[in-house]
Amino acid sequence: NTLYSLVLLVALAATLILGLGGPQSSGAQFVFNYLLQPLESTLFALLAIFLATAVFRAFRVRDLESFFFVLFAIIVLLGQVPIGLYLWPELSVIKDWILEVPTLAGVRGILLGVALGTIAVGLRVLLGADRPYTD
């Protein structure tokens, strides 16, 4: 829409003119304090709401696997924050084990799968089995 383009160009020109004195000028500080900072706060608040709804949907306990997923997620989250030490001092040790042993095993499995897939695709391209679509 041309109206949005015009608003964008006017905002660009106004920001450029206000910021000519450098980042410490009163114009640049005005743009930062009264425009950019509130917009960033609003976007982060919306992000927090969307993340909360996604977590609520993802952490529904339907079977035994999802129960263990939620349990490990809670242990790791509580082990990362200082209040976890007040709840149970050994929580940090359990969190470290979860992050070092099962998580590392999963990461290694994913990396092996990616490596094998890359090798397979590379061989297909080198052998000519995968040809780009041509007319």
PDB file of C-alpha atoms in Angstrom:
ATOM      1  CA  ASN A   1       0.000   0.000   0.000  1.00  0.00           C
ATOM      2  CA  THR A   2       1.374   3.424  -0.888  1.00  0.00           C
ATOM      3  CA  LEU A   3       0.190   4.985   2.381  1.00  0.00           C
ATOM      4  CA  TYR A   4       2.338   2.563   4.396  1.00  0.00           C
ATOM      5  CA  SER A   5       5.296   3.276   2.127  1.00  0.00           C
ATOM      6  CA  LEU A   6       4.834   7.006   2.656  1.00  0.00           C
ATOM      7  CA  VAL A   7       4.647   6.551   6.439  1.00  0.00           C
ATOM      8  CA  LEU A   8       7.807   4.453   6.311  1.00  0.00           C
ATOM      9  CA  LEU A   9       9.704   7.064   4.311  1.00  0.00           C
ATOM     10  CA  VAL A  10       8.556   9.899   6.593  1.00  0.00           C
ATOM     11  CA  ALA A  11       9.595   7.901   9.682  1.00  0.00           C
ATOM     12  CA  LEU A  12      12.961   7.165   8.054  1.00  0.00           C
ATOM     13  CA  ALA A  13      13.558  10.838   7.283  1.00  0.00           C
ATOM     14  CA  ALA A  14      12.455  11.953  10.769  1.00  0.00           C
ATOM     15  CA  THR A  15      14.716   9.407  12.463  1.00  0.00           C
ATOM     16  CA  LEU A  16      17.628  10.416  10.255  1.00  0.00           C
ATOM     17  CA  ILE A  17      17.142  14.119  11.006  1.00  0.00           C
ATOM     18  CA  LEU A  18      16.699  13.549  14.753  1.00  0.00           C
ATOM     19  CA  GLY A  19      19.782  11.335  14.907  1.00  0.00           C
ATOM     20  CA  LEU A  20      22.190  13.616  13.039  1.00  0.00           C
ATOM     21  CA  GLY A  21      23.828  14.678  16.314  1.00  0.00           C
ATOM     22  CA  GLY A  22      24.918  11.136  17.112  1.00  0.00           C
ATOM     23  CA  PRO A  23      23.557   8.501  19.459  1.00  0.00           C
ATOM     24  CA  GLN A  24      23.817  10.750  22.527  1.00  0.00           C
ATOM     25  CA  SER A  25      21.886  13.650  20.987  1.00  0.00           C
ATOM     26  CA  SER A  26      18.529  14.596  22.434  1.00  0.00           C
ATOM     27  CA  GLY A  27      16.729  13.623  19.212  1.00  0.00           C
ATOM     28  CA  ALA A  28      18.220  10.143  19.137  1.00  0.00           C
ATOM     29  CA  GLN A  29      17.514   9.687  22.850  1.00  0.00           C
ATOM     30  CA  PHE A  30      13.905  10.772  22.254  1.00  0.00           C
ATOM     31  CA  VAL A  31      13.457   8.208  19.471  1.00  0.00           C
ATOM     32  CA  PHE A  32      15.008   5.491  21.624  1.00  0.00           C
ATOM     33  CA  ASN A  33      13.202   6.284  24.890  1.00  0.00           C
ATOM     34  CA  TYR A  34       9.741   7.071  23.530  1.00  0.00           C
ATOM     35  CA  LEU A  35       9.496   4.959  20.364  1.00  0.00           C
ATOM     36  CA  LEU A  36      11.927   2.052  20.169  1.00  0.00           C
ATOM     37  CA  GLN A  37      11.956   0.994  23.817  1.00  0.00           C
ATOM     38  CA  PRO A  38       8.135   0.832  24.186  1.00  0.00           C
ATOM     39  CA  LEU A  39       7.828  -1.033  20.876  1.00  0.00           C
ATOM     40  CA  GLU A  40      10.441  -3.565  21.984  1.00  0.00           C
ATOM     41  CA  SER A  41       8.684  -4.013  25.331  1.00  0.00           C
ATOM     42  CA  THR A  42       5.387  -4.612  23.560  1.00  0.00           C
ATOM     43  CA  LEU A  43       6.918  -7.175  21.213  1.00  0.00           C
ATOM     44  CA  PHE A  44       8.586  -9.024  24.095  1.00  0.00           C
ATOM     45  CA  ALA A  45       5.293  -9.069  26.019  1.00  0.00           C
ATOM     46  CA  LEU A  46       3.536 -10.559  22.990  1.00  0.00           C
ATOM     47  CA  LEU A  47       6.350 -13.083  22.625  1.00  0.00           C
ATOM     48  CA  ALA A  48       5.951 -14.087  26.270  1.00  0.00           C
ATOM     49  CA  ILE A  49       2.208 -14.633  25.771  1.00  0.00           C
ATOM     50  CA  PHE A  50       2.745 -16.717  22.632  1.00  0.00           C
ATOM     51  CA  LEU A  51       5.441 -18.769  24.367  1.00  0.00           C
ATOM     52  CA  ALA A  52       3.196 -19.344  27.364  1.00  0.00           C
ATOM     53  CA  THR A  53       0.383 -20.627  25.160  1.00  0.00           C
ATOM     54  CA  ALA A  54       2.816 -22.834  23.213  1.00  0.00           C
ATOM     55  CA  VAL A  55       4.222 -24.272  26.440  1.00  0.00           C
ATOM     56  CA  PHE A  56       0.719 -24.919  27.725  1.00  0.00           C
ATOM     57  CA  ARG A  57      -0.110 -26.846  24.548  1.00  0.00           C
ATOM     58  CA  ALA A  58       3.185 -28.724  24.453  1.00  0.00           C
ATOM     59  CA  PHE A  59       3.231 -29.742  28.115  1.00  0.00           C
ATOM     60  CA  ARG A  60      -0.088 -31.546  28.189  1.00  0.00           C
ATOM     61  CA  VAL A  61       0.495 -34.928  29.767  1.00  0.00           C
ATOM     62  CA  ARG A  62      -1.188 -37.510  27.543  1.00  0.00           C
ATOM     63  CA  ASP A  63       1.004 -40.572  27.979  1.00  0.00           C
ATOM     64  CA  LEU A  64       4.118 -41.762  29.815  1.00  0.00           C
ATOM     65  CA  GLU A  65       6.549 -40.181  27.333  1.00  0.00           C
ATOM     66  CA  SER A  66       5.000 -36.742  27.643  1.00  0.00           C
ATOM     67  CA  PHE A  67       5.028 -37.150  31.443  1.00  0.00           C
ATOM     68  CA  PHE A  68       8.788 -37.739  31.406  1.00  0.00           C
ATOM     69  CA  PHE A  69       9.239 -34.810  29.027  1.00  0.00           C
ATOM     70  CA  VAL A  70       7.373 -32.480  31.410  1.00  0.00           C
ATOM     71  CA  LEU A  71       9.209 -33.900  34.442  1.00  0.00           C
ATOM     72  CA  PHE A  72      12.653 -33.379  32.893  1.00  0.00           C
ATOM     73  CA  ALA A  73      11.684 -29.917  31.640  1.00  0.00           C
ATOM     74  CA  ILE A  74      10.592 -28.876  35.140  1.00  0.00           C
ATOM     75  CA  ILE A  75      13.774 -30.301  36.696  1.00  0.00           C
ATOM     76  CA  VAL A  76      15.992 -28.459  34.205  1.00  0.00           C
ATOM     77  CA  LEU A  77      14.054 -25.203  34.520  1.00  0.00           C
ATOM     78  CA  LEU A  78      14.109 -25.293  38.323  1.00  0.00           C
ATOM     79  CA  GLY A  79      17.786 -26.281  38.288  1.00  0.00           C
ATOM     80  CA  GLN A  80      18.662 -23.222  36.198  1.00  0.00           C
ATOM     81  CA  VAL A  81      17.171 -20.634  38.559  1.00  0.00           C
ATOM     82  CA  PRO A  82      18.488 -19.786  42.025  1.00  0.00           C
ATOM     83  CA  ILE A  83      15.257 -20.783  43.770  1.00  0.00           C
ATOM     84  CA  GLY A  84      15.932 -24.377  42.751  1.00  0.00           C
ATOM     85  CA  LEU A  85      18.883 -24.483  45.154  1.00  0.00           C
ATOM     86  CA  TYR A  86      16.606 -23.400  47.989  1.00  0.00           C
ATOM     87  CA  LEU A  87      14.024 -26.041  47.135  1.00  0.00           C
ATOM     88  CA  TRP A  88      16.505 -28.896  46.927  1.00  0.00           C
ATOM     89  CA  PRO A  89      20.303 -28.505  46.793  1.00  0.00           C
ATOM     90  CA  GLU A  90      20.772 -31.673  44.720  1.00  0.00           C
ATOM     91  CA  LEU A  91      18.541 -30.335  41.937  1.00  0.00           C
ATOM     92  CA  SER A  92      21.525 -28.673  40.257  1.00  0.00           C
ATOM     93  CA  VAL A  93      23.411 -31.983  40.110  1.00  0.00           C
ATOM     94  CA  ILE A  94      20.425 -33.777  38.571  1.00  0.00           C
ATOM     95  CA  LYS A  95      19.968 -30.941  36.066  1.00  0.00           C
ATOM     96  CA  ASP A  96      23.628 -31.167  35.053  1.00  0.00           C
ATOM     97  CA  TRP A  97      23.329 -34.942  34.565  1.00  0.00           C
ATOM     98  CA  ILE A  98      20.207 -34.511  32.403  1.00  0.00           C
ATOM     99  CA  LEU A  99      21.976 -31.924  30.244  1.00  0.00           C
ATOM    100  CA  GLU A 100      25.196 -33.955  29.960  1.00  0.00           C
ATOM    101  CA  VAL A 101      24.038 -37.542  29.485  1.00  0.00           C
ATOM    102  CA  PRO A 102      20.615 -38.021  27.811  1.00  0.00           C
ATOM    103  CA  THR A 103      20.592 -34.654  26.045  1.00  0.00           C
ATOM    104  CA  LEU A 104      24.091 -35.167  24.686  1.00  0.00           C
ATOM    105  CA  ALA A 105      23.109 -38.635  23.465  1.00  0.00           C
ATOM    106  CA  GLY A 106      20.152 -37.132  21.589  1.00  0.00           C
ATOM    107  CA  VAL A 107      22.320 -34.409  20.075  1.00  0.00           C
ATOM    108  CA  ARG A 108      24.859 -36.983  18.909  1.00  0.00           C
ATOM    109  CA  GLY A 109      22.100 -39.038  17.313  1.00  0.00           C
ATOM    110  CA  ILE A 110      20.759 -36.001  15.473  1.00  0.00           C
ATOM    111  CA  LEU A 111      24.251 -35.063  14.277  1.00  0.00           C
ATOM    112  CA  LEU A 112      24.875 -38.619  13.037  1.00  0.00           C
ATOM    113  CA  GLY A 113      21.591 -38.510  11.122  1.00  0.00           C
ATOM    114  CA  VAL A 114      22.464 -35.147   9.586  1.00  0.00           C
ATOM    115  CA  ALA A 115      25.934 -36.388   8.609  1.00  0.00           C
ATOM    116  CA  LEU A 116      24.572 -39.560   6.991  1.00  0.00           C
ATOM    117  CA  GLY A 117      21.884 -37.575   5.155  1.00  0.00           C
ATOM    118  CA  THR A 118      24.483 -35.108   3.882  1.00  0.00           C
ATOM    119  CA  ILE A 119      26.695 -37.926   2.652  1.00  0.00           C
ATOM    120  CA  ALA A 120      23.748 -39.598   0.914  1.00  0.00           C
ATOM    121  CA  VAL A 121      22.677 -36.384  -0.818  1.00  0.00           C
ATOM    122  CA  GLY A 122      26.278 -35.627  -1.811  1.00  0.00           C
ATOM    123  CA  LEU A 123      26.678 -39.099  -3.346  1.00  0.00           C
ATOM    124  CA  ARG A 124      23.398 -38.751  -5.238  1.00  0.00           C
ATOM    125  CA  VAL A 125      24.520 -35.434  -6.688  1.00  0.00           C
ATOM    126  CA  LEU A 126      28.010 -36.734  -7.566  1.00  0.00           C
ATOM    127  CA  LEU A 127      26.643 -39.892  -9.196  1.00  0.00           C
ATOM    128  CA  GLY A 128      24.051 -37.943 -11.156  1.00  0.00           C
ATOM    129  CA  ALA A 129      21.024 -39.571  -9.541  1.00  0.00           C
ATOM    130  CA  ASP A 130      19.746 -36.157  -8.497  1.00  0.00           C
ATOM    131  CA  ARG A 131      19.454 -33.877 -11.475  1.00  0.00           C
ATOM    132  CA  PRO A 132      18.095 -30.379 -11.320  1.00  0.00           C
ATOM    133  CA  TYR A 133      14.769 -29.844 -13.013  1.00  0.00           C
ATOM    134  CA  THR A 134      15.402 -28.630 -16.541  1.00  0.00           C
ATOM    135  CA  ASP A 135      13.124 -27.937 -19.466  1.00  0.00           C
TER     136      ASP A 135
END
